[in-house]
CSV table of C-alpha atoms and ligand atoms in Angstrom, one decimal:
chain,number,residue,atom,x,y,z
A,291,UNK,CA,-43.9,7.8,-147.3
A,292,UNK,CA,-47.4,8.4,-147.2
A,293,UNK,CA,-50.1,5.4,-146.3
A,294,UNK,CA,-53.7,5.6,-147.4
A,295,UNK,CA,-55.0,3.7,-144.7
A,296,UNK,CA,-58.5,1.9,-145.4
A,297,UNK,CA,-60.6,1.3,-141.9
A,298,UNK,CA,-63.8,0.1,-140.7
A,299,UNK,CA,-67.4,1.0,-142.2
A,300,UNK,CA,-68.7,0.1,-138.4
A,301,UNK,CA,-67.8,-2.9,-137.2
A,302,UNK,CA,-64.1,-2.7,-135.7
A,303,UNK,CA,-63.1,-6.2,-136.6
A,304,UNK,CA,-63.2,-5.1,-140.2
A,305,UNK,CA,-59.3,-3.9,-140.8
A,306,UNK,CA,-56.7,-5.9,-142.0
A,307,UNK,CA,-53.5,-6.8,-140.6
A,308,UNK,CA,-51.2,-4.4,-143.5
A,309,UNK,CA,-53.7,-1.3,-142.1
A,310,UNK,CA,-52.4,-2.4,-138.1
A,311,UNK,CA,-49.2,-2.5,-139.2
A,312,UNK,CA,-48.7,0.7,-141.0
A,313,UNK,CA,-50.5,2.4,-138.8
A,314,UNK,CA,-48.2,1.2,-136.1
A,315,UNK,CA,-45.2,2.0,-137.9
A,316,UNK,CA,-46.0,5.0,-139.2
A,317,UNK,CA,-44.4,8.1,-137.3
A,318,UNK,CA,-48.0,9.9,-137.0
A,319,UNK,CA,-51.2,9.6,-138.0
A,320,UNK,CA,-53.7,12.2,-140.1
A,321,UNK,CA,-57.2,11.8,-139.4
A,322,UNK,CA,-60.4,13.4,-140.2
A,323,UNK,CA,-61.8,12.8,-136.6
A,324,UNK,CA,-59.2,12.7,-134.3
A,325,UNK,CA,-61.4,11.2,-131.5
A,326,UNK,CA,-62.7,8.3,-133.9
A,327,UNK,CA,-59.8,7.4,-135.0
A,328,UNK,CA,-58.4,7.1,-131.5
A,329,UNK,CA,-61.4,4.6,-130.9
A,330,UNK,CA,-60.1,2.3,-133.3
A,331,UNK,CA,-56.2,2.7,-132.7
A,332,UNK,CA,-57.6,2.1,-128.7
A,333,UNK,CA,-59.1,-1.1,-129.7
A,334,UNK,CA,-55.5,-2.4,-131.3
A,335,UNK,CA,-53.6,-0.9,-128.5
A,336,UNK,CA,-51.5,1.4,-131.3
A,337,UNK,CA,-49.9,4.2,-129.2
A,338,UNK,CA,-49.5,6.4,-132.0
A,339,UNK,CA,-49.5,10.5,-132.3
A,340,UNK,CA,-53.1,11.8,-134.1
A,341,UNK,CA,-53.4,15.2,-135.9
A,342,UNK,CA,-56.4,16.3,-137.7
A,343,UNK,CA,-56.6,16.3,-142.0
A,344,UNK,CA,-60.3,17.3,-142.9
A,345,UNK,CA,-61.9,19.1,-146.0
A,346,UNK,CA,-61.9,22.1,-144.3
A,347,UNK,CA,-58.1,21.7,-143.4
A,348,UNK,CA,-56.0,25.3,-144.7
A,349,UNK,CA,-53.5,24.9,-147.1
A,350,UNK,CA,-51.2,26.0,-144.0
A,351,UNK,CA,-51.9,22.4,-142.7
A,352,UNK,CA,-51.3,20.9,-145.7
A,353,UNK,CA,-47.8,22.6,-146.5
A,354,UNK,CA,-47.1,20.8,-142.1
A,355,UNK,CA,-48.0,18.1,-143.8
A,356,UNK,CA,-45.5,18.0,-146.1
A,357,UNK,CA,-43.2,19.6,-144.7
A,358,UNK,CA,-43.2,16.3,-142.5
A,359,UNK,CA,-43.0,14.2,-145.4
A,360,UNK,CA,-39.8,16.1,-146.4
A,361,UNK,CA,-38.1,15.2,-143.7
A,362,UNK,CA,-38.6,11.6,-144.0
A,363,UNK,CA,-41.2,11.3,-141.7
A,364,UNK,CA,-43.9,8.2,-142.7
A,365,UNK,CA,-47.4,9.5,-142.5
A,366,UNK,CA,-50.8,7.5,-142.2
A,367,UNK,CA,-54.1,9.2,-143.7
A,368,UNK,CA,-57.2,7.6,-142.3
A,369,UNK,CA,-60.7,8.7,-142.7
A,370,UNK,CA,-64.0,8.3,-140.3
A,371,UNK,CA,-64.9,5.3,-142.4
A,372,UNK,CA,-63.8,2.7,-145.3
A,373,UNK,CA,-61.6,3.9,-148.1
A,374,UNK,CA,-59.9,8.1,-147.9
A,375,UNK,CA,-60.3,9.9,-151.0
A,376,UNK,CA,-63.9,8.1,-151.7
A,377,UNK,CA,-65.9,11.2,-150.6
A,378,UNK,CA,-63.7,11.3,-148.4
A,379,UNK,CA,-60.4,13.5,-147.5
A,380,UNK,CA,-57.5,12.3,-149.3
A,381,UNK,CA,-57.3,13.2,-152.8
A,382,UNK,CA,-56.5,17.6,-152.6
A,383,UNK,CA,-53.5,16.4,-149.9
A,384,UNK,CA,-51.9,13.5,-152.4
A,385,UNK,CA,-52.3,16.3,-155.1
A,386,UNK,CA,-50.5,19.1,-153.0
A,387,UNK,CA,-48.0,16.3,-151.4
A,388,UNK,CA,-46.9,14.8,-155.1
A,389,UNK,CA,-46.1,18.8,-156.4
A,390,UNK,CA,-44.4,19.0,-153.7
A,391,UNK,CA,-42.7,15.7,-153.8
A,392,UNK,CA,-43.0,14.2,-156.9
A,393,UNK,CA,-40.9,11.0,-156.0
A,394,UNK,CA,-43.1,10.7,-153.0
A,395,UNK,CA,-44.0,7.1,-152.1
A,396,UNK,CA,-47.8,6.7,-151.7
A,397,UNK,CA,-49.0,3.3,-150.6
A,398,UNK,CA,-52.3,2.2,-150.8
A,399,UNK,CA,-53.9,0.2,-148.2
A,400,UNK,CA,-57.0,-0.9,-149.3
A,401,UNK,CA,-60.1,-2.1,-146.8
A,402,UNK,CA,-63.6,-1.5,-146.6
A,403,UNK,CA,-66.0,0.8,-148.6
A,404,UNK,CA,-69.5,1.0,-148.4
A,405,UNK,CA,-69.8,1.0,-152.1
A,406,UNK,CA,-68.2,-2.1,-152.9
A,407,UNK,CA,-69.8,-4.2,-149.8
A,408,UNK,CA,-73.1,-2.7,-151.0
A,409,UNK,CA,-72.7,-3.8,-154.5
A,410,UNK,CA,-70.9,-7.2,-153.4
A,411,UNK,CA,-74.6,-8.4,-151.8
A,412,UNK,CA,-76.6,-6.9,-154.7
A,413,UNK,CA,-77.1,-9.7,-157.0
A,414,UNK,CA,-76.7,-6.5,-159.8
A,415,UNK,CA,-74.0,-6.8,-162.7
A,416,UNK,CA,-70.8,-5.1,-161.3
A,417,UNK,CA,-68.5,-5.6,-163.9
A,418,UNK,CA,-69.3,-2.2,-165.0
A,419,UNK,CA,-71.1,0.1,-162.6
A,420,UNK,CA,-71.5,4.0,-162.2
A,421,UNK,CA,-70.6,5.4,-158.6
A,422,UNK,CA,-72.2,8.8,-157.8
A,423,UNK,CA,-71.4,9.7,-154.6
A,424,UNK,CA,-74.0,11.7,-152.5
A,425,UNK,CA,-76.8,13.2,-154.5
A,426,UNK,CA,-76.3,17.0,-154.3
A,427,UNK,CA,-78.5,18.9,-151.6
A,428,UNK,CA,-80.2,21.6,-153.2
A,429,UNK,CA,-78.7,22.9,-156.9
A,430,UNK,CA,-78.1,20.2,-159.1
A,431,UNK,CA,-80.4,17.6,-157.9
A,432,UNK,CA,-82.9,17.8,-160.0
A,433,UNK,CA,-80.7,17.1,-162.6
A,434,UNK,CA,-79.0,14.7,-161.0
A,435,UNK,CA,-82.3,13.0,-160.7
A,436,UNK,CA,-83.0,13.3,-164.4
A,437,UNK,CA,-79.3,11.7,-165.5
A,438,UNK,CA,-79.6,8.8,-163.3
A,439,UNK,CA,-82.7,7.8,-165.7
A,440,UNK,CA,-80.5,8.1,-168.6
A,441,UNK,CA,-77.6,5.5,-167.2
A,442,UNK,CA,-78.5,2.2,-167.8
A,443,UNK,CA,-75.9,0.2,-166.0
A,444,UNK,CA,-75.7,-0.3,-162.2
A,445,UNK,CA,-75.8,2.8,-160.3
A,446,UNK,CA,-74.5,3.1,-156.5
A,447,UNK,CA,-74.4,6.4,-154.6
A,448,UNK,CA,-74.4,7.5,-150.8
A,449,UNK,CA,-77.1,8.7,-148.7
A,450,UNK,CA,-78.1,9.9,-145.1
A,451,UNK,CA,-81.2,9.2,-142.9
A,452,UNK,CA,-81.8,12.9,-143.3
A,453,UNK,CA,-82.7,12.3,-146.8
A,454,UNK,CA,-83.3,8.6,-147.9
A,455,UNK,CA,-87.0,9.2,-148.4
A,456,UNK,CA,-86.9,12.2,-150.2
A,457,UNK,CA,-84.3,10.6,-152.2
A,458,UNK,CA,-86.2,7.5,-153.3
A,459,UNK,CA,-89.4,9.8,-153.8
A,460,UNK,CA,-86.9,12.0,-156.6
A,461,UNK,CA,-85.7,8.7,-157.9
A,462,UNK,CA,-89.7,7.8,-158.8
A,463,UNK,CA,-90.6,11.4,-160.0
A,464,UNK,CA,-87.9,12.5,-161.8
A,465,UNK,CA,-86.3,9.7,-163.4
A,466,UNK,CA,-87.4,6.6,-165.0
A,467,UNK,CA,-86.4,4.3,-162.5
A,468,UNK,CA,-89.4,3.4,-160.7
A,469,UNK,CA,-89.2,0.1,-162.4
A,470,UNK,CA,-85.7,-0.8,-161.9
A,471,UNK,CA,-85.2,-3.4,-158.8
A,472,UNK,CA,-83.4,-1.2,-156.1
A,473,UNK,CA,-81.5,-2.7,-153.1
A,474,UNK,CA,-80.6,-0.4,-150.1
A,475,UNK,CA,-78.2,-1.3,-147.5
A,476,UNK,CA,-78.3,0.3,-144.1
A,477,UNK,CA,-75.8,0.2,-141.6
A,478,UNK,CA,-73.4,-2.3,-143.0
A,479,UNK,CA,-71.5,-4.3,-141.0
A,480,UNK,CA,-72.9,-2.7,-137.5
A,481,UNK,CA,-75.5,-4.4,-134.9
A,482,UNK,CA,-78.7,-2.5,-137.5
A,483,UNK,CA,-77.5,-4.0,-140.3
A,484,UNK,CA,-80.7,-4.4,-142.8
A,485,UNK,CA,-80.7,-5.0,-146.2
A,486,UNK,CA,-83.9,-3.5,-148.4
A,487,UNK,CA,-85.0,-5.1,-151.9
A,488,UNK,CA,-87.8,-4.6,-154.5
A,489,UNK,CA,-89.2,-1.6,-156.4
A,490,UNK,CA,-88.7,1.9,-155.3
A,491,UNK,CA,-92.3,1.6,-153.9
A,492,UNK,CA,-91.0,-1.6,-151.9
A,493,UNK,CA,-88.4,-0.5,-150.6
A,494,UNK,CA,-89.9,3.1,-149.1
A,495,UNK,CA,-92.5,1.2,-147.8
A,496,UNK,CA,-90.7,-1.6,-146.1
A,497,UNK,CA,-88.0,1.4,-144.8
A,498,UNK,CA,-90.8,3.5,-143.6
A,499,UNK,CA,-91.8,0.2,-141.5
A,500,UNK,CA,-88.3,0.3,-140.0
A,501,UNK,CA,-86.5,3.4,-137.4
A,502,UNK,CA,-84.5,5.0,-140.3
A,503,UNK,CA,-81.6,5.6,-138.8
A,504,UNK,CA,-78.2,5.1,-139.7
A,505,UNK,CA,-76.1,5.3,-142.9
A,506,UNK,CA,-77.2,4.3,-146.1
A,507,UNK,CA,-76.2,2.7,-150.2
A,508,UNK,CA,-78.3,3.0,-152.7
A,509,UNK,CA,-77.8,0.1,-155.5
A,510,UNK,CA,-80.4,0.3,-158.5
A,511,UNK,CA,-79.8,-2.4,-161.1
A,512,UNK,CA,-79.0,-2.1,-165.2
A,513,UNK,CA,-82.4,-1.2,-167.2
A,514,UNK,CA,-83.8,-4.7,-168.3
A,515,UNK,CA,-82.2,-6.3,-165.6
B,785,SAM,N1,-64.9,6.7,-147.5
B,785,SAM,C1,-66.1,6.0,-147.2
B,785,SAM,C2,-66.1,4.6,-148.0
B,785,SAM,O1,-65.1,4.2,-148.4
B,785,SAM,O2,-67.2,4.0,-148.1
B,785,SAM,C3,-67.4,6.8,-147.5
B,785,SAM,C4,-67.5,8.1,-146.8
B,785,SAM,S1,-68.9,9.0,-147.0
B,785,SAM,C5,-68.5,10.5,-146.2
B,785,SAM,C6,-70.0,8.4,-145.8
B,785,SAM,C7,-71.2,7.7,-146.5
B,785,SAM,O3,-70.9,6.4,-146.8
B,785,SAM,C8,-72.4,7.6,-145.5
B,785,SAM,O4,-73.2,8.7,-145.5
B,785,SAM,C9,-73.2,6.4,-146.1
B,785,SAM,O5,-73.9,6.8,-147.2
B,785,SAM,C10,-72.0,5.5,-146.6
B,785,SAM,N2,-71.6,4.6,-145.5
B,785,SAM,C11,-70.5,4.6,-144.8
B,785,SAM,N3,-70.5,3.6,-143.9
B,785,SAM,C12,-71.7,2.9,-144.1
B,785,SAM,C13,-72.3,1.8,-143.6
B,785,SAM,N4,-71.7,1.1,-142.5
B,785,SAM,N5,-73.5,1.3,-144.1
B,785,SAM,C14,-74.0,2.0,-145.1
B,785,SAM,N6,-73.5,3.1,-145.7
B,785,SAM,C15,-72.4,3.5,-145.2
């Protein structure tokens, strides 16, 4: 049996009592940062074995993997943050682990994800909304840029401190969404948690008022909205 385990987006307090529990009961634990995760199994006293599963994990670690699950063993994935498989870890290993095993039990345990919380405080439409993960870093952005002009429903994608600005600066040039209300949300759930609405224009200027640090949503509402 394999648990997708859902944790915290910052503040500890966020799991639910399904994610203590099969974390507890599972026979060991995968985990993109082993020393983060032990943080959080430390703070609910779970005494529990820890290997690493990251993106950069070799298939050799994988076919450990699954040789555990073979054997009966009950693994727990976890990720740094929220949901795995949500740019995240997660999704190459279930792939691998159901060829493997195609009866395999995997059980979801669903939690936090910055996403969702971001788009739960929006105020935006999201009965239907477009998720684009992190804006690439160098090819493709431009044209991510450009498509995000041509969606017209409520868009929500990632970004870090190390780009936020430039990122709202591409939105304004290279798209058409300088008019669209916008809502950025940094640091949910921790002690810095701030909340940023208004234009494109707004929102840069109030951020650039602010110590951008920290980890960031980017919400921008339906065309007309
Ligand atoms: N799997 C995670 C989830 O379910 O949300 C997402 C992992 S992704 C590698 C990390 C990105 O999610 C960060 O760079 C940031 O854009 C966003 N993020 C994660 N935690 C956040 C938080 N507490 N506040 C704002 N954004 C956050």
């Amino acid at each position: 049996m394999l648990y997708i385990v859902a944790t915290p987006i910052g503040n500890l307090e966020d799991i639910t009592l399904r994610a203590i529990s099969a974390l507890s009961n599972a026979d060991l634990i995968l985990a993109e940062d082993t020393r983060i995760t032990r943080t959080l199994l430390e703070r609910y006293n779970i005494k529990k074995g820890v290997i690493s599963y990251h993106q950069h994990s070799a298939l050799q670690k994988i076919n450990r993997i699954i040789s555990l699950l073979k054997e009966g063993k009950t693994l727990a994935l976890v990720s740094d943050a929220g949901t795995p498989g949500i740019n995240d870890p997660g999704n190459f290993l279930i792939m691998k682990a159901l060829e493997a095993l195609p009866d395999l039990k995997i059980v979801p345990i669903p939690g936090p994800n910055a996403a969702v919380a971001a788009l739960s405080i929006s105020g935006f439409p999201s009965d239907q909304f477009v998720y684009l993960g992190f804006p690439p870093h160098k090819k493709g952005r431009q044209t991510f840029f450009k498509n995000i002009g041509g969606i017209e429903k409520t868009i929500v994608f990632y970004e870090s401190k190390y780009r936020i600005f430039k990122t709202l600066e591409e939105l304004k040039k290279n798209s058409t969404v300088g008019e669209r209300k916008i809502m950025v949300a940094r640091e949910l759930t921790k002690q810095f948690e701030t909340i940023y609405r208004g234009t494109v224009d707004e929102v840069s200027a109030k951020l650039s008022q602010d110590n951008v640090l920290g980890e960031f949503v980017v919400v921008i509402a339906p065309t007309n909205y």
